[in-house]
Coordinates of C-alpha atoms in Angstrom, one line a residue:
X253 CA -23.5 42.2 -28.9
X254 CA -24.1 39.1 -27.1
X255 CA -26.8 38.6 -24.8
X256 CA -26.2 40.1 -21.4
X257 CA -27.1 38.3 -18.3
X258 CA -26.7 40.5 -14.4
X259 CA -25.2 38.0 -11.8
X260 CA -25.6 39.3 -7.7
X261 CA -23.1 39.2 -5.2
X262 CA -24.3 36.6 -4.2
X263 CA -25.0 33.9 -6.8
X264 CA -21.3 35.3 -8.9
X265 CA -20.8 32.7 -12.1
X266 CA -17.7 30.7 -11.1
X267 CA -15.4 30.3 -13.3
X268 CA -12.1 27.6 -13.2
X269 CA -9.1 28.4 -15.5
X270 CA -7.1 24.9 -15.9
X271 CA -3.8 26.0 -18.2
X272 CA -0.1 24.9 -16.5
X273 CA 1.6 29.2 -17.1
X274 CA 1.0 31.1 -14.7
X275 CA 1.4 34.0 -16.9
X276 CA -2.2 33.3 -18.0
X277 CA -4.1 33.0 -14.8
X278 CA -3.0 36.6 -14.1
X279 CA -3.7 37.5 -17.4
X280 CA -7.1 36.2 -17.2
X281 CA -7.0 37.5 -13.5
X282 CA -6.4 41.0 -14.2
X283 CA -8.9 41.0 -17.3
X284 CA -11.7 39.1 -15.0
X285 CA -10.8 42.1 -11.8
X286 CA -14.0 44.3 -13.0
X287 CA -16.9 41.3 -14.3
X288 CA -19.3 40.1 -12.4
X289 CA -17.6 36.7 -12.0
X290 CA -15.2 34.1 -9.2
X291 CA -12.2 33.9 -10.5
X292 CA -10.4 29.6 -9.4
X293 CA -7.2 28.0 -11.3
X294 CA -6.1 25.4 -11.6
X295 CA -2.8 24.2 -13.4
X296 CA -3.4 20.3 -13.8
X297 CA -6.6 17.9 -14.7
X298 CA -5.7 16.7 -11.4
X299 CA -6.6 19.4 -9.5
X300 CA -9.1 20.7 -11.7
X301 CA -11.3 18.3 -10.9
X302 CA -10.3 18.2 -7.0
X303 CA -11.7 21.5 -7.1
X304 CA -15.1 20.3 -9.4
X305 CA -15.5 17.4 -7.0
X306 CA -15.5 20.3 -4.2
X307 CA -17.5 23.0 -5.5
X308 CA -20.0 24.1 -7.8
X309 CA -18.3 25.3 -10.9
X310 CA -20.3 27.4 -13.5
X311 CA -17.5 27.4 -16.4
X312 CA -14.3 25.5 -17.4
X313 CA -12.6 26.9 -19.8
X314 CA -9.5 24.3 -20.2
X315 CA -6.1 24.5 -22.1
X316 CA -5.1 21.9 -24.7
X317 CA -2.1 20.2 -22.8
X318 CA -2.0 19.3 -19.6
X319 CA 0.9 17.6 -18.1
X320 CA -1.5 14.9 -16.9
X321 CA -4.1 14.4 -19.6
X322 CA -5.6 16.3 -22.8
X323 CA -7.5 19.2 -22.7
X324 CA -10.1 17.1 -24.6
X325 CA -10.1 14.1 -22.9
X326 CA -10.2 16.1 -19.8
X327 CA -13.7 18.2 -20.9
X328 CA -14.8 15.0 -21.8
X329 CA -14.9 13.6 -18.5
X330 CA -16.5 17.4 -16.8
X331 CA -18.8 16.0 -19.5
X332 CA -19.6 12.6 -18.1
X333 CA -19.9 14.4 -14.6
X334 CA -20.4 17.9 -14.4
X335 CA -23.1 17.9 -17.6
X336 CA -24.3 21.4 -16.8
X337 CA -20.7 22.9 -16.4
X338 CA -20.0 24.9 -19.3
X339 CA -16.6 23.2 -21.2
X340 CA -14.3 26.2 -23.2
X341 CA -11.1 24.9 -24.6
X342 CA -8.0 27.4 -24.7
X343 CA -5.6 25.9 -26.9
X344 CA -2.7 28.1 -29.1
X345 CA -2.7 24.7 -31.4
X346 CA -3.8 23.8 -34.6
X347 CA -4.6 20.5 -33.5
X348 CA -7.7 19.4 -35.8
X349 CA -8.2 16.1 -33.8
X350 CA -7.9 17.1 -30.6
X351 CA -10.0 20.2 -31.2
X352 CA -13.2 17.8 -32.7
X353 CA -12.4 15.6 -30.2
X354 CA -13.6 18.1 -27.8
X355 CA -16.3 18.8 -29.4
X356 CA -17.7 15.3 -30.2
X357 CA -16.7 14.3 -26.5
X358 CA -16.6 17.3 -24.5
X359 CA -19.9 18.9 -25.8
X360 CA -17.9 22.0 -25.5
X361 CA -19.9 25.1 -26.3
X362 CA -16.8 26.9 -28.0
X363 CA -12.9 27.5 -28.5
X364 CA -11.5 29.9 -28.3
X365 CA -7.2 29.8 -29.9
X366 CA -3.7 31.7 -28.2
X367 CA -3.5 34.4 -27.0
X368 CA -6.7 35.4 -27.4
X369 CA -8.3 39.1 -27.9
X370 CA -9.9 40.2 -24.4
X371 CA -12.8 41.6 -26.4
X372 CA -13.7 37.6 -27.6
X373 CA -12.9 36.2 -24.4
X374 CA -15.1 38.0 -22.0
X375 CA -18.0 37.5 -24.7
X376 CA -17.4 34.1 -25.3
X377 CA -17.6 34.3 -21.4
X378 CA -21.4 35.8 -21.2
X379 CA -22.3 34.3 -23.8
X380 CA -21.4 30.8 -22.8
X381 CA -23.1 31.5 -19.0
X382 CA -26.0 33.5 -20.5
X383 CA -26.2 30.3 -23.0
X384 CA -26.5 28.4 -19.3
X385 CA -28.6 30.9 -17.3
X386 CA -31.4 30.4 -19.8
X387 CA -30.8 26.7 -19.9
X388 CA -31.2 26.2 -16.5
X389 CA -34.4 29.0 -16.5
X390 CA -35.9 26.4 -19.0
X391 CA -35.1 23.2 -16.7
X392 CA -36.9 25.5 -13.6
X393 CA -39.5 26.4 -15.8
X394 CA -40.4 22.8 -17.5
X395 CA -40.1 21.0 -13.3
X396 CA -42.6 23.7 -12.3
X397 CA -44.9 22.9 -14.9
X398 CA -45.0 19.3 -14.1
X399 CA -45.4 20.4 -10.4
X400 CA -48.2 22.5 -11.6
X401 CA -49.8 20.1 -13.9
X402 CA -49.9 17.6 -10.9
X403 CA -51.5 20.1 -8.5
X404 CA -54.2 20.0 -11.2
X405 CA -54.9 17.5 -11.7
X406 CA -55.6 16.2 -8.1
X407 CA -58.0 19.6 -8.5
X408 CA -60.3 17.7 -11.0
X409 CA -60.0 14.9 -9.2
X410 CA -61.5 16.4 -6.8
X411 CA -63.9 18.4 -7.9
X412 CA -66.7 16.1 -8.4
X413 CA -66.8 14.9 -5.1
X414 CA -67.3 19.0 -3.8
X415 CA -70.3 21.4 -3.5
X416 CA -69.7 25.1 -3.9
X417 CA -72.1 27.8 -4.5
X418 CA -72.4 30.4 -7.0
X419 CA -70.4 33.3 -5.5
X420 CA -67.7 30.5 -5.2
X421 CA -67.7 29.1 -8.8
X422 CA -67.2 32.3 -9.7
X423 CA -64.8 33.9 -8.1
X424 CA -62.9 30.2 -8.8
X425 CA -63.4 30.7 -12.1
X426 CA -61.7 34.7 -11.7
X427 CA -59.2 32.9 -10.2
X428 CA -58.5 30.4 -12.7
X429 CA -58.0 33.0 -15.2
X430 CA -55.7 35.0 -13.2
X431 CA -53.6 31.5 -13.2
X432 CA -54.2 30.5 -17.3
X433 CA -52.9 33.8 -18.1
X434 CA -49.5 33.1 -16.1
X435 CA -49.3 30.0 -17.7
X436 CA -50.6 30.0 -20.6
X437 CA -47.1 29.0 -22.7
X438 CA -46.9 25.9 -20.7
X439 CA -50.1 25.2 -20.3
X440 CA -52.0 26.9 -22.6
X441 CA -54.9 23.5 -22.9
X442 CA -56.0 23.3 -20.2
X443 CA -56.8 27.4 -19.8
X444 CA -59.1 27.5 -22.6
X445 CA -61.6 25.2 -21.0
X446 CA -61.7 28.5 -18.9
X447 CA -61.9 31.3 -20.6
X448 CA -64.7 29.4 -22.4
X449 CA -66.6 30.1 -19.4
X450 CA -66.6 34.0 -19.6
X451 CA -68.8 33.9 -23.1
X452 CA -70.9 31.6 -21.0
X453 CA -71.7 33.0 -18.2
X454 CA -73.4 36.0 -20.5
X455 CA -75.7 33.6 -21.3
X456 CA -78.7 32.2 -19.8
X457 CA -78.2 28.5 -19.5
X458 CA -81.0 27.8 -22.5
X459 CA -78.2 29.7 -25.1
X460 CA -74.6 28.2 -23.7
X461 CA -73.2 26.6 -26.6
X462 CA -69.3 26.4 -25.9
X463 CA -69.1 22.8 -24.1
X464 CA -71.1 21.0 -26.2
X465 CA -69.4 22.0 -29.2
X466 CA -65.5 21.3 -27.8
X467 CA -67.3 17.9 -27.3
X468 CA -68.1 17.7 -30.8
X469 CA -65.3 18.5 -32.5
X470 CA -63.1 16.0 -29.7
X471 CA -65.7 13.4 -30.7
X472 CA -65.0 14.0 -34.9
X473 CA -60.6 14.0 -33.8
X474 CA -61.0 10.9 -32.2
X475 CA -63.0 8.9 -34.7
X476 CA -61.3 10.6 -37.7
X477 CA -57.6 9.7 -36.1
X478 CA -56.8 13.1 -36.0
X479 CA -53.2 14.2 -34.3
X480 CA -52.8 15.2 -31.5
X481 CA -51.6 19.1 -32.5
X482 CA -54.4 19.4 -34.2
X483 CA -56.8 18.2 -31.8
X484 CA -55.5 20.8 -29.8
X485 CA -56.0 23.5 -32.3
X486 CA -59.5 22.5 -32.7
X487 CA -60.7 22.3 -29.1
X488 CA -59.1 25.8 -28.2
X489 CA -60.7 27.4 -31.4
X490 CA -64.0 25.5 -29.6
X491 CA -64.1 26.5 -26.3
X492 CA -63.0 30.1 -27.1
X493 CA -64.6 30.7 -30.7
X494 CA -66.8 33.5 -29.0
X495 CA -64.8 34.9 -27.1
X496 CA -65.6 38.5 -29.0
X497 CA -68.6 38.6 -28.0
X498 CA -67.9 39.3 -24.9
X499 CA -68.3 43.2 -25.8
X500 CA -72.2 42.9 -27.3
X501 CA -74.8 43.5 -25.1
X502 CA -76.4 41.4 -23.3
X503 CA -79.7 41.7 -26.2
X504 CA -77.4 41.2 -29.1
X505 CA -75.6 38.0 -27.5
X506 CA -79.0 36.1 -27.6
X507 CA -80.4 37.6 -30.4
X508 CA -80.5 35.2 -34.0
X509 CA -78.1 36.5 -36.3
X510 CA -80.1 35.8 -39.3
X511 CA -82.5 38.7 -38.1
X512 CA -79.5 42.0 -36.8
X513 CA -79.6 44.6 -38.7
X514 CA -77.5 48.0 -39.4
X515 CA -74.8 48.5 -36.6
X516 CA -75.3 45.1 -35.2
X517 CA -75.5 42.9 -38.1
X518 CA -71.9 45.2 -38.9
X519 CA -70.9 43.6 -35.1
X520 CA -71.8 40.3 -35.3
X521 CA -69.2 40.1 -38.9
X522 CA -66.2 41.3 -36.9
X523 CA -66.8 39.0 -33.8
X524 CA -64.8 36.2 -35.1
X525 CA -61.7 39.1 -36.1
X526 CA -62.2 40.2 -32.5
X527 CA -61.5 36.7 -31.4
X528 CA -58.8 36.5 -33.5
X529 CA -57.2 39.0 -32.3
X530 CA -57.9 39.0 -28.3
X531 CA -55.6 35.5 -28.5
X532 CA -52.9 36.4 -31.7
X533 CA -50.8 38.1 -28.6
X534 CA -50.5 34.5 -27.1
X535 CA -47.9 32.9 -28.9
X536 CA -49.6 29.1 -28.6
X537 CA -53.1 30.3 -29.3
X538 CA -51.7 30.9 -33.0
X539 CA -52.7 28.6 -34.8
X540 CA -55.7 28.3 -33.3
X541 CA -57.0 31.5 -33.2
X542 CA -56.3 31.3 -37.3
X543 CA -59.3 28.5 -37.6
X544 CA -61.1 30.8 -35.1
X545 CA -60.9 33.6 -37.8
X546 CA -62.0 31.7 -39.9
X547 CA -64.9 29.4 -39.6
X548 CA -67.6 32.1 -40.3
X549 CA -66.4 32.0 -44.5
X550 CA -68.9 30.2 -46.8
X551 CA -67.7 27.4 -49.1
X552 CA -69.3 30.1 -51.6
X553 CA -67.1 32.1 -50.6
X554 CA -70.1 34.6 -49.3
X555 CA -68.6 34.7 -45.9
X556 CA -67.1 36.7 -43.9
X557 CA -64.0 38.1 -42.9
X558 CA -62.0 37.2 -46.1
X559 CA -64.7 35.8 -48.2
X560 CA -62.3 32.7 -48.8
X561 CA -63.7 30.0 -51.1
X562 CA -64.1 26.4 -51.0
X563 CA -60.3 25.0 -49.5
X564 CA -58.9 28.1 -49.4
X565 CA -61.0 27.5 -46.2
X566 CA -58.7 26.1 -43.4
X567 CA -60.0 22.6 -43.2
X568 CA -60.5 23.2 -38.9
X569 CA -62.0 26.5 -40.1
X570 CA -64.7 24.7 -42.0
X571 CA -65.2 21.7 -39.2
X572 CA -65.4 24.6 -36.8
X573 CA -68.3 26.1 -38.9
X574 CA -70.3 22.9 -38.6
X575 CA -69.8 22.3 -35.7
X576 CA -71.3 26.0 -34.0
X577 CA -73.7 25.9 -36.8
X578 CA -75.2 22.9 -35.6
X579 CA -75.2 23.5 -32.2
X580 CA -76.0 27.8 -32.5
X581 CA -79.3 26.2 -34.5
X582 CA -81.0 24.2 -31.9
X583 CA -80.4 26.9 -29.5
X584 CA -82.1 29.5 -31.6
X585 CA -78.4 31.9 -31.9
X586 CA -79.4 32.2 -36.1
X587 CA -82.6 31.8 -36.8
X588 CA -85.8 32.9 -34.4
X589 CA -87.0 28.7 -34.7
X590 CA -85.1 26.7 -32.5
X591 CA -84.1 23.4 -34.4
X592 CA -84.3 19.8 -32.9
X593 CA -80.8 17.8 -33.4
X594 CA -82.2 16.3 -36.5
X595 CA -83.1 20.0 -38.1
X596 CA -80.7 21.1 -37.9
X597 CA -78.7 18.7 -39.7
X598 CA -81.0 18.3 -42.4
X599 CA -80.4 22.9 -43.1
X600 CA -76.5 21.5 -43.3
X601 CA -77.4 19.2 -45.5
X602 CA -79.7 21.8 -48.1
X603 CA -76.6 24.7 -47.8
X604 CA -73.8 21.1 -48.1
X605 CA -71.9 23.4 -51.1
X606 CA -73.1 27.2 -50.0
X607 CA -72.2 27.1 -47.0
X608 CA -70.4 23.8 -46.1
X609 CA -67.9 21.6 -47.5
X610 CA -70.0 19.4 -49.1
X611 CA -67.4 16.5 -48.6
X612 CA -68.0 16.6 -44.6
X613 CA -71.7 17.2 -44.2
X614 CA -72.4 13.3 -44.1
X615 CA -69.2 12.1 -41.8
X616 CA -70.0 15.8 -40.2
X617 CA -73.7 13.6 -39.6
X618 CA -72.4 10.8 -38.5
X619 CA -70.4 12.4 -35.5
X620 CA -73.2 13.9 -34.7
X621 CA -75.1 10.4 -34.1
X622 CA -71.9 9.3 -32.3
X623 CA -71.6 12.9 -30.2
X624 CA -75.7 13.0 -29.6
X625 CA -78.2 10.0 -29.3
X626 CA -81.0 11.8 -29.9
X627 CA -79.2 12.6 -33.8
X628 CA -81.7 10.0 -35.2
X629 CA -80.5 11.2 -39.2
X630 CA -77.7 8.6 -38.7
X631 CA -80.2 5.7 -39.1
X632 CA -80.2 4.4 -42.8
X633 CA -83.6 3.3 -41.9
X634 CA -84.9 6.6 -41.2
X635 CA -86.9 9.6 -44.2
X636 CA -87.0 12.6 -43.6
X637 CA -90.3 13.5 -45.4
X638 CA -93.3 16.4 -46.0
X639 CA -96.6 15.9 -44.0
X640 CA -98.1 15.3 -48.1
X641 CA -95.1 11.9 -48.1
X642 CA -97.6 10.0 -45.7
X643 CA -98.9 7.0 -45.1
X644 CA -100.7 4.8 -43.3
X645 CA -98.7 2.8 -40.7
X646 CA -95.6 5.1 -41.3
X647 CA -93.9 5.2 -37.8
X648 CA -92.6 9.1 -36.3
X649 CA -89.3 8.6 -35.1
X650 CA -88.7 11.2 -33.3
X651 CA -91.6 14.0 -32.2
X652 CA -93.2 16.4 -34.3
X653 CA -93.3 19.4 -33.1
X654 CA -94.4 22.7 -34.5
X655 CA -92.3 25.9 -35.5
X656 CA -93.9 27.8 -32.0
X657 CA -92.5 24.6 -30.3
X658 CA -95.9 23.2 -29.8
X659 CA -95.5 18.9 -29.8
X660 CA -97.7 17.5 -32.1
X661 CA -97.1 13.8 -31.9
X662 CA -95.0 11.7 -29.6
X663 CA -92.0 9.4 -31.7
X664 CA -93.2 6.0 -32.0
X665 CA -96.7 6.6 -33.4
X666 CA -97.9 5.2 -36.2
X667 CA -99.9 6.9 -38.3
X668 CA -103.3 6.0 -40.2
X669 CA -105.4 8.3 -43.3
X670 CA -107.4 11.5 -40.6
X671 CA -103.6 11.8 -38.5
X672 CA -101.9 12.4 -41.8
X673 CA -104.7 14.5 -43.1
X674 CA -105.1 16.2 -39.8
X675 CA -101.3 17.2 -40.2
X676 CA -101.5 18.6 -43.7
X677 CA -104.6 20.9 -42.7
X678 CA -102.5 22.1 -39.7
X679 CA -99.4 22.3 -42.3
X680 CA -101.2 24.4 -44.3
X681 CA -103.2 27.0 -41.6
X682 CA -99.9 27.1 -40.0
X683 CA -98.2 28.5 -43.2
X684 CA -95.7 26.0 -41.9
X685 CA -93.1 22.9 -43.6
X686 CA -93.0 20.1 -41.7
X687 CA -90.2 17.4 -41.4
X688 CA -91.1 15.1 -40.5
X689 CA -88.5 12.2 -39.2
X690 CA -90.5 8.1 -39.7
X691 CA -89.6 5.0 -39.5
X692 CA -90.7 2.4 -42.1
X693 CA -92.6 -0.1 -40.5
X694 CA -91.1 -3.9 -40.4
X695 CA -92.6 -6.8 -42.7

């Protein structure tokens, strides 16, 4: 069956038949009497070009032989002057040279043989006009996208100058979500930034993660020269990785994942697939959704949902897990204790080869050092020692905090033996094990 397009009485496609034989015009007029087309006729190339200059024509069907010009040459000229008019060649000859010329120079949609079969000709007309309608709709939508993207650019440029209340921010988010849903197939990269606000609105500011993960992933992509498509998919995955958590209770949203039990633990293990399911219906997001599905897989195969192992895990999912765990460790969403950035990287180093791709970890550390000014682990002059490895004269590279968050020593503190002994005693009393970031004194 041919593609069907419905035309209104006020928008009837104009079909121009060019043929020297009156009986051909009469037969076509009879055939189209019940069709929603407006038929025009011409018997010469000059008359046809005059008609085209006088009024819009949607489809031209020309005979191969005309008294003043062959049909292929005429269709080539129409293609040049009226490129959006669909062109068909109607020929009773087997002149391959003329047909090839019509195809190559006239860019015809198809050619039909004389005498034609009525059903075949009607099908050709419907398919040709349906193709033209689809192409016009594509061009209209592209223009709409360009216009809306320009409006979005202007809006983004003015946002920094606007001060709005919390209520107006929420209303703006809702409005932008409606817009993103309607135009997502054309502007989905912008839409994901809006969707990511949904998860953050459920969390206190100290627990929000999406913006930091997005920026960290972008930093990695720039440092490693990833192509635009991969960068876009990774950025969308970073923005929406936790959208499957929206159905959780408030208490579960902020609970460390390692402390979840029974039913909550099972719900946690389902959030990656739920996030994927929410996005898979949107064609442009399918690749990002696949990265989200596998971002909780582990290098040793003990992750979820599919227990993928090693390089069977998509590369983007391995990177997303590094970024998600790095930020969530600092927000207290994995372990009960909130880590600083260097401690989170030590954790990632510790589990390289078990949870994380061991070949990506050190590159990830360097990306974090480029992304965050407080990361010292990327500095080759900084070492991480236990309290019993400390020596007099060493300088703290960053603040030292107890497990309960209490500040013990400030960055820049020069250690002496009594201070080291106190740290060892305090560590033993607390039953803790401190990681001390130090920089050797300059010679």
